[in-house]
Coordinates of N, CA and C in Angstrom, one line a residue:
M170 N 56.2 46.9 56.1 CA 56.4 45.5 56.6 C 57.9 45.2 56.8
Q171 N 58.2 44.3 57.7 CA 59.5 43.9 58.0 C 59.6 42.4 57.8
L172 N 60.7 42.0 57.1 CA 61.0 40.5 56.9 C 62.1 40.2 57.8
V173 N 61.8 39.4 58.9 CA 62.9 38.9 59.8 C 63.6 37.8 59.1
H174 N 64.9 38.0 58.9 CA 65.6 37.1 58.0 C 67.1 36.9 58.3
S175 N 67.6 35.9 57.7 CA 69.1 35.6 57.6 C 69.4 35.2 56.2
P176 N 70.3 35.9 55.6 CA 70.5 35.7 54.1 C 70.8 34.3 53.7
A177 N 71.4 33.5 54.6 CA 71.8 32.1 54.2 C 70.6 31.1 54.1
S178 N 69.5 31.5 54.7 CA 68.3 30.6 54.8 C 67.6 30.4 53.5
P179 N 67.4 29.2 53.0 CA 66.7 29.0 51.8 C 65.3 29.4 51.9
F180 N 64.7 29.3 53.1 CA 63.3 29.7 53.3 C 63.1 31.2 53.1
V181 N 64.1 31.9 53.7 CA 64.1 33.4 53.5 C 64.3 33.7 52.0
R182 N 65.2 33.0 51.4 CA 65.4 33.3 49.9 C 64.1 33.1 49.1
K183 N 63.4 32.1 49.5 CA 62.1 31.9 48.8 C 61.2 33.1 48.9
V184 N 61.1 33.6 50.1 CA 60.2 34.8 50.3 C 60.8 36.0 49.6
R185 N 62.1 36.2 49.6 CA 62.7 37.3 48.9 C 62.5 37.2 47.4
A186 N 62.6 36.0 46.9 CA 62.4 35.8 45.4 C 60.9 36.1 45.1
C187 N 60.0 35.7 46.0 CA 58.6 36.0 45.8 C 58.4 37.5 45.7
L188 N 59.0 38.2 46.6 CA 58.9 39.7 46.6 C 59.3 40.3 45.3
I189 N 60.4 39.8 44.8 CA 61.0 40.3 43.5 C 60.0 40.0 42.4
E190 N 59.6 38.8 42.3 CA 58.7 38.4 41.2 C 57.4 39.1 41.2
T191 N 56.9 39.5 42.4 CA 55.6 40.2 42.5 C 55.8 41.7 42.6
G192 N 57.0 42.2 42.5 CA 57.3 43.6 42.5 C 57.0 44.3 43.9
Q193 N 57.2 43.6 45.0 CA 56.9 44.2 46.3 C 58.1 44.5 47.1
Q194 N 59.3 44.5 46.5 CA 60.5 44.7 47.3 C 60.4 46.0 48.1
E195 N 59.9 47.0 47.5 CA 59.9 48.3 48.2 C 58.9 48.4 49.4
D196 N 58.0 47.4 49.5 CA 57.0 47.4 50.6 C 57.6 46.7 51.8
V197 N 58.8 46.1 51.7 CA 59.3 45.3 52.8 C 60.7 45.7 53.1
T198 N 61.0 45.9 54.4 CA 62.4 46.1 54.8 C 63.0 44.8 55.4
L199 N 64.2 44.6 55.2 CA 64.9 43.4 55.8 C 65.4 43.6 57.1
K200 N 65.0 42.8 58.1 CA 65.5 42.9 59.5 C 66.5 41.7 59.7
D201 N 67.7 41.9 59.6 CA 68.7 40.8 59.7 C 68.9 40.3 61.1
V202 N 68.9 39.0 61.3 CA 69.1 38.5 62.7 C 70.2 37.4 62.6
A203 N 71.0 37.4 63.7 CA 72.0 36.3 63.8 C 71.4 35.3 64.8
T204 N 70.9 34.2 64.3 CA 70.2 33.2 65.1 C 70.6 31.8 64.6
T205 N 70.6 30.8 65.6 CA 70.9 29.4 65.2 C 69.8 28.6 66.0
A206 N 69.8 27.3 65.6 CA 68.9 26.4 66.3 C 69.2 26.2 67.8
L207 N 70.5 26.5 68.2 CA 70.9 26.3 69.6 C 70.9 27.6 70.3
D208 N 70.9 28.7 69.6 CA 71.0 30.1 70.2 C 70.0 31.0 69.5
V209 N 68.8 31.0 69.9 CA 67.7 31.7 69.2 C 67.8 33.2 69.6
A210 N 67.9 34.1 68.6 CA 67.9 35.5 68.9 C 66.5 36.0 69.2
E211 N 66.5 36.9 70.2 CA 65.2 37.5 70.6 C 64.5 38.2 69.4
D212 N 65.3 38.8 68.6 CA 64.7 39.5 67.4 C 64.0 38.5 66.5
A213 N 64.4 37.2 66.5 CA 63.7 36.2 65.7 C 62.4 35.9 66.3
R214 N 62.4 35.9 67.6 CA 61.1 35.6 68.3 C 60.1 36.7 68.2
A215 N 60.5 37.9 67.8 CA 59.6 39.0 67.7 C 58.6 38.7 66.6
G216 N 58.9 37.9 65.6 CA 58.0 37.6 64.6 C 57.4 36.2 64.7
N217 N 58.1 35.3 65.3 CA 57.7 33.9 65.4 C 58.1 33.4 66.8
P218 N 57.1 33.0 67.7 CA 57.5 32.6 69.0 C 58.5 31.4 69.1
S219 N 58.5 30.6 68.0 CA 59.5 29.5 68.0 C 60.9 30.0 67.7
G220 N 61.0 31.2 67.1 CA 62.3 31.8 66.8 C 62.7 31.4 65.4
K221 N 61.9 30.6 64.7 CA 62.3 30.3 63.3 C 62.1 31.4 62.3
I222 N 62.9 31.4 61.3 CA 62.8 32.5 60.3 C 62.5 31.8 58.9
P223 N 61.8 32.6 58.0 CA 61.5 34.0 58.1 C 60.2 34.2 58.8
S224 N 59.9 35.5 59.2 CA 58.6 35.9 59.6 C 58.4 37.3 59.0
L225 N 57.1 37.6 58.8 CA 56.8 38.9 58.2 C 56.0 39.7 59.2
I226 N 56.6 40.8 59.7 CA 55.9 41.7 60.7 C 55.1 42.7 59.9
R227 N 53.8 42.8 60.2 CA 52.9 43.7 59.5 C 52.4 44.8 60.4
P228 N 52.2 46.0 59.9 CA 51.7 47.0 60.8 C 50.2 46.9 61.1
D229 N 49.5 46.1 60.3 CA 48.0 46.1 60.4 C 47.5 44.7 60.8
G230 N 48.4 43.8 61.4 CA 47.9 42.5 61.8 C 49.0 41.8 62.4
P231 N 48.8 40.5 62.9 CA 49.8 39.7 63.5 C 50.9 39.3 62.5
A232 N 52.1 39.1 63.0 CA 53.2 38.6 62.2 C 52.8 37.3 61.6
L233 N 53.3 37.0 60.4 CA 53.1 35.8 59.6 C 54.3 34.9 59.6
Y234 N 54.1 33.6 59.6 CA 55.2 32.6 59.5 C 54.5 31.3 59.2
D235 N 55.0 30.3 58.6 CA 56.4 30.1 58.0 C 56.4 30.6 56.6
S236 N 57.4 30.2 55.8 CA 57.6 30.8 54.5 C 56.4 30.5 53.6
R237 N 55.8 29.4 53.7 CA 54.6 29.1 52.8 C 53.5 30.0 53.1
V238 N 53.3 30.3 54.3 CA 52.2 31.3 54.7 C 52.6 32.7 54.2
I239 N 53.8 33.1 54.3 CA 54.2 34.4 53.9 C 54.1 34.5 52.4
T240 N 54.6 33.5 51.6 CA 54.5 33.7 50.2 C 53.1 33.6 49.7
R241 N 52.2 32.9 50.3 CA 50.8 32.9 49.9 C 50.2 34.2 50.2
Y242 N 50.5 34.8 51.3 CA 50.0 36.2 51.6 C 50.5 37.2 50.6
L243 N 51.8 37.2 50.3 CA 52.4 38.1 49.3 C 51.8 37.9 48.0
A244 N 51.6 36.7 47.6 CA 51.0 36.4 46.3 C 49.5 36.9 46.2
D245 N 48.8 36.7 47.3 CA 47.4 37.2 47.3 C 47.4 38.7 47.2
R246 N 48.3 39.3 47.9 CA 48.4 40.8 47.9 C 48.8 41.3 46.5
A247 N 49.6 40.6 45.8 CA 50.0 41.0 44.4 C 48.8 40.9 43.5
V248 N 48.0 39.8 43.6 CA 46.9 39.6 42.8 C 45.9 40.7 43.0
K249 N 45.6 41.1 44.2 CA 44.7 42.1 44.5 C 45.1 43.5 43.9
A250 N 46.4 43.6 43.7 CA 46.9 44.9 43.1 C 47.1 44.8 41.6
G251 N 46.6 43.6 41.1 CA 46.6 43.5 39.6 C 47.9 42.8 39.1
G252 N 48.7 42.2 40.0 CA 49.9 41.6 39.6 C 49.8 40.2 39.3
V253 N 51.0 39.5 39.1 CA 51.1 38.1 38.8 C 50.6 37.2 39.9
D254 N 50.0 36.1 39.4 CA 49.4 35.2 40.4 C 50.3 34.0 40.5
L255 N 51.0 33.8 41.6 CA 51.9 32.7 41.8 C 51.3 31.5 42.3
Y256 N 50.0 31.5 42.7 CA 49.2 30.4 43.1 C 48.0 30.3 42.3
P257 N 48.1 30.0 41.0 CA 46.9 30.0 40.1 C 46.0 28.9 40.5
E258 N 44.7 29.2 40.5 CA 43.7 28.2 41.0 C 43.6 27.0 40.1
S259 N 43.9 27.2 38.8 CA 43.7 26.1 37.8 C 44.7 25.0 38.1
R260 N 45.8 25.2 38.8 CA 46.7 24.1 39.1 C 47.2 24.2 40.5
I261 N 46.3 24.7 41.4 CA 46.7 25.0 42.8 C 47.3 23.8 43.5
W262 N 46.7 22.6 43.3 CA 47.2 21.4 44.1 C 48.5 21.0 43.6
E263 N 48.8 21.1 42.3 CA 50.1 20.8 41.8 C 51.2 21.8 42.4
V264 N 50.8 23.1 42.4 CA 51.7 24.1 42.9 C 52.0 23.8 44.4
L265 N 51.0 23.6 45.2 CA 51.2 23.4 46.6 C 52.0 22.1 46.9
T266 N 51.8 21.1 46.1 CA 52.5 19.8 46.3 C 53.9 20.0 46.0
L267 N 54.2 20.6 44.8 CA 55.6 20.8 44.4 C 56.3 21.7 45.4
E268 N 55.6 22.8 45.8 CA 56.2 23.7 46.8 C 56.6 22.9 48.1
A269 N 55.7 22.0 48.5 CA 55.9 21.2 49.7 C 57.1 20.3 49.5
T270 N 57.3 19.8 48.3 CA 58.4 18.9 48.0 C 59.7 19.7 48.1
A271 N 59.7 20.9 47.6 CA 60.9 21.8 47.7 C 61.2 22.1 49.2
D272 N 60.1 22.4 50.0 CA 60.4 22.7 51.4 C 60.9 21.5 52.1
A273 N 60.5 20.3 51.7 CA 61.0 19.1 52.4 C 62.5 18.9 52.1
I274 N 62.9 19.2 50.8 CA 64.3 19.2 50.4 C 65.1 20.1 51.3
M275 N 64.6 21.4 51.4 CA 65.3 22.4 52.2 C 65.4 22.0 53.7
E276 N 64.3 21.5 54.2 CA 64.3 21.1 55.6 C 65.3 20.0 55.9
S277 N 65.3 19.0 55.1 CA 66.3 17.9 55.4 C 67.7 18.4 55.1
A278 N 68.0 19.2 54.1 CA 69.3 19.7 53.8 C 69.8 20.6 55.0
V279 N 68.9 21.4 55.5 CA 69.3 22.3 56.7 C 69.6 21.4 57.9
L280 N 68.8 20.3 58.1 CA 69.1 19.5 59.3 C 70.4 18.8 59.2
V281 N 70.8 18.4 57.9 CA 72.2 17.9 57.7 C 73.2 18.9 58.2
V282 N 73.0 20.1 57.8 CA 74.0 21.2 58.2 C 74.0 21.3 59.7
Y283 N 72.8 21.3 60.3 CA 72.8 21.4 61.8 C 73.5 20.3 62.5
E284 N 73.3 19.1 62.0 CA 73.9 17.9 62.6 C 75.5 18.0 62.5
S285 N 75.9 18.4 61.3 CA 77.3 18.5 61.0 C 78.1 19.6 61.7
R286 N 77.4 20.7 61.9 CA 78.0 21.9 62.4 C 77.7 22.2 63.9
L287 N 76.6 21.9 64.3 CA 76.2 22.3 65.7 C 76.3 21.2 66.7
R288 N 76.3 20.0 66.3 CA 76.4 18.9 67.3 C 77.9 18.5 67.5
P289 N 78.3 18.3 68.7 CA 79.7 17.9 68.9 C 80.0 16.6 68.2
P290 N 81.2 16.5 67.6 CA 81.6 15.3 66.8 C 81.3 14.0 67.5
E291 N 81.5 13.9 68.9 CA 81.3 12.6 69.6 C 79.8 12.3 69.7
H292 N 78.9 13.2 69.4 CA 77.5 13.0 69.5 C 76.8 12.9 68.1
R293 N 77.6 13.2 67.1 CA 77.1 13.3 65.7 C 76.7 11.9 65.2
S294 N 75.6 11.8 64.5 CA 75.1 10.5 63.9 C 75.2 10.6 62.4
E295 N 76.1 9.8 61.9 CA 76.3 9.7 60.4 C 75.1 9.0 59.8
D296 N 74.5 8.0 60.5 CA 73.3 7.4 60.1 C 72.1 8.3 59.9
W297 N 72.0 9.2 60.9 CA 70.9 10.2 60.8 C 71.2 11.2 59.7
I298 N 72.4 11.6 59.5 CA 72.8 12.5 58.4 C 72.4 11.9 57.0
E299 N 72.8 10.6 56.9 CA 72.5 9.9 55.6 C 71.0 9.7 55.4
A300 N 70.3 9.5 56.5 CA 68.8 9.3 56.4 C 68.2 10.6 55.9
Q301 N 68.7 11.8 56.4 CA 68.2 13.0 55.9 C 68.5 13.3 54.5
W302 N 69.7 12.9 54.1 CA 70.1 13.1 52.7 C 69.3 12.2 51.8
S303 N 69.0 11.0 52.3 CA 68.1 10.1 51.5 C 66.8 10.8 51.1
K304 N 66.3 11.6 52.1 CA 65.0 12.3 51.8 C 65.2 13.3 50.7
V305 N 66.4 14.0 50.8 CA 66.7 15.0 49.7 C 66.9 14.3 48.4
A306 N 67.7 13.3 48.3 CA 67.9 12.6 47.1 C 66.7 12.1 46.4
H307 N 65.8 11.4 47.2 CA 64.6 10.8 46.6 C 63.6 11.9 46.2
S308 N 63.6 13.0 46.9 CA 62.7 14.1 46.5 C 63.2 14.8 45.2
V309 N 64.5 15.0 45.1 CA 65.1 15.6 43.9 C 64.8 14.7 42.7
K310 N 65.0 13.4 42.9 CA 64.8 12.4 41.8 C 63.3 12.5 41.4
A311 N 62.4 12.6 42.3 CA 61.0 12.6 42.0 C 60.7 13.9 41.2
V312 N 61.2 15.0 41.5 CA 61.0 16.2 40.7 C 61.5 16.0 39.3
N313 N 62.7 15.4 39.2 CA 63.3 15.2 37.8 C 62.4 14.2 37.0
D314 N 61.9 13.2 37.7 CA 61.2 12.2 36.9 C 59.7 12.5 36.7
R315 N 59.1 13.3 37.5 CA 57.6 13.5 37.5 C 57.2 14.9 37.2
W316 N 58.0 15.9 37.5 CA 57.5 17.2 37.5 C 58.1 18.2 36.5
M317 N 58.8 17.7 35.5 CA 59.4 18.5 34.5 C 58.4 19.2 33.6
S318 N 57.3 18.6 33.3 CA 56.3 19.2 32.5 C 55.7 20.4 33.2
H319 N 55.6 20.3 34.5 CA 55.1 21.4 35.3 C 56.1 22.6 35.3
L320 N 57.3 22.2 35.6 CA 58.4 23.2 35.6 C 58.6 23.9 34.3
A321 N 58.2 23.2 33.2 CA 58.3 23.8 31.9 C 57.2 24.8 31.6
G322 N 56.2 24.9 32.5 CA 55.0 25.7 32.3 C 55.2 27.1 32.8
P323 N 54.1 27.9 32.9 CA 54.2 29.3 33.4 C 54.7 29.3 34.8
L324 N 55.4 30.4 35.1 CA 56.0 30.6 36.5 C 54.9 30.6 37.5
D325 N 55.2 29.8 38.6 CA 54.3 29.9 39.8 C 55.3 29.7 41.0
M326 N 54.7 29.7 42.2 CA 55.5 29.6 43.4 C 56.3 28.4 43.5
S327 N 55.9 27.3 42.9 CA 56.6 26.0 43.0 C 57.9 26.1 42.3
H328 N 58.0 26.8 41.2 CA 59.2 27.1 40.5 C 60.2 27.7 41.4
I329 N 59.8 28.8 42.0 CA 60.7 29.6 42.9 C 61.2 28.7 44.0
A330 N 60.3 27.9 44.6 CA 60.6 27.0 45.8 C 61.7 26.0 45.3
I331 N 61.4 25.3 44.2 CA 62.4 24.3 43.7 C 63.7 25.0 43.4
G332 N 63.7 26.2 42.8 CA 64.9 26.9 42.5 C 65.7 27.2 43.8
C333 N 65.0 27.6 44.8 CA 65.7 27.9 46.1 C 66.3 26.7 46.7
A334 N 65.5 25.6 46.6 CA 66.0 24.3 47.2 C 67.2 23.8 46.5
L335 N 67.3 23.8 45.2 CA 68.4 23.4 44.5 C 69.6 24.3 44.7
G336 N 69.3 25.6 44.8 CA 70.4 26.6 45.1 C 71.0 26.3 46.5
Y337 N 70.2 25.9 47.4 CA 70.7 25.6 48.8 C 71.6 24.4 48.7
L338 N 71.2 23.4 47.9 CA 72.0 22.2 47.8 C 73.4 22.5 47.2
D339 N 73.4 23.5 46.2 CA 74.7 23.9 45.7 C 75.5 24.7 46.7
F340 N 74.8 25.5 47.5 CA 75.5 26.3 48.5 C 76.1 25.5 49.7
R341 N 75.4 24.6 50.2 CA 75.8 23.8 51.4 C 76.3 22.4 51.1
H342 N 75.8 21.8 50.0 CA 76.1 20.4 49.8 C 76.5 20.1 48.4
E343 N 77.4 21.0 47.8 CA 77.8 20.8 46.5 C 78.5 19.5 46.2
A344 N 79.3 19.0 47.2 CA 80.0 17.8 47.1 C 79.1 16.5 46.9
R345 N 77.9 16.7 47.3 CA 76.9 15.5 47.2 C 76.5 15.3 45.8
G346 N 76.6 16.3 44.9 CA 76.3 16.1 43.5 C 74.9 15.8 43.2
W347 N 73.9 16.6 43.6 CA 72.5 16.3 43.3 C 72.2 16.2 41.8
R348 N 73.1 16.7 40.9 CA 72.8 16.7 39.5 C 72.9 15.3 38.9
K349 N 73.7 14.4 39.5 CA 74.0 13.1 38.9 C 72.6 12.3 38.7
G350 N 72.3 11.9 37.5 CA 71.1 11.2 37.3 C 69.8 12.1 37.2
N351 N 70.0 13.4 37.3 CA 68.9 14.3 37.2 C 69.1 15.4 36.1
D352 N 69.4 14.9 34.9 CA 69.8 15.8 33.8 C 68.8 16.8 33.5
A353 N 67.5 16.4 33.4 CA 66.5 17.3 33.0 C 66.3 18.4 34.0
L354 N 66.4 18.1 35.3 CA 66.3 19.1 36.4 C 67.5 20.0 36.4
D355 N 68.7 19.4 36.1 CA 69.9 20.2 36.0 C 69.8 21.2 34.9
D356 N 69.3 20.8 33.7 CA 69.1 21.7 32.6 C 68.1 22.9 32.9
W357 N 67.0 22.5 33.6 CA 66.0 23.5 34.0 C 66.7 24.5 34.9
F358 N 67.4 24.0 35.9 CA 67.9 24.9 36.9 C 69.0 25.8 36.4
A359 N 69.7 25.4 35.4 CA 70.8 26.2 34.8 C 70.1 27.5 34.2
V360 N 69.0 27.3 33.6 CA 68.2 28.5 33.0 C 67.5 29.3 34.1
F361 N 66.8 28.6 35.0 CA 66.0 29.3 36.1 C 66.9 30.1 37.0
S362 N 68.1 29.6 37.3 CA 69.0 30.3 38.2 C 69.5 31.6 37.7
T363 N 69.3 31.9 36.4 CA 69.7 33.2 35.9 C 68.6 34.3 36.0
R364 N 67.4 33.9 36.5 CA 66.4 34.9 36.7 C 66.8 35.9 37.7
P365 N 66.4 37.2 37.5 CA 66.8 38.2 38.5 C 66.4 37.8 40.0
C366 N 65.3 37.2 40.2 CA 64.9 36.8 41.5 C 65.9 35.8 42.2
M367 N 66.5 35.0 41.3 CA 67.5 34.1 41.9 C 68.9 34.7 42.0
A368 N 69.3 35.5 41.0 CA 70.6 36.1 41.0 C 70.7 37.1 42.1
E369 N 69.6 37.9 42.4 CA 69.7 38.9 43.4 C 69.6 38.4 44.8
T370 N 69.2 37.1 45.0 CA 69.0 36.6 46.3 C 70.0 35.4 46.6
A371 N 71.0 35.2 45.7 CA 71.9 34.1 45.9 C 72.7 34.3 47.2
P372 N 72.9 33.3 48.0 CA 73.6 33.4 49.3 C 75.1 33.6 49.1

């Protein structure tokens, strides 16, 4: 299988971390593409007609996208091989909801980068940037206030997704200081970020 990817993408990182946690790194080769929202690489469209990354190209079926579809596929594949279950049925709705929260953080954080870097200064909207950041800030606060008991439990895909989301905030938006007022989440991330799946995929 091939993972169409760019190493700076937090969504790609989530998939790569999933591969490491489920021991499937050797089953997937990385196909690096240079693509942007304004200049989509044809290699990116090979796996996803929209050109978004990541996508997983399989020899025995159609390519899979987006990241949540890919990680669910990889997790199912791992379970069938007797490996760890990152989407345990006993708490599946919590896992999926927290993963969706992480993806929302990443989506808004990426859009802030796009607005700041890709749009000409004369067309840039600071109000739009702040509106996107508000989504990030409220989501991070919700995780800190409501989800720490879940994050303190056994590893599942939502842990990986939140870890990648917070890592992206450090990577692209460190000056925003997401840690302020989120001490519990800060403490959790300090430990989680040392896991091999995080250390090996850091942008």
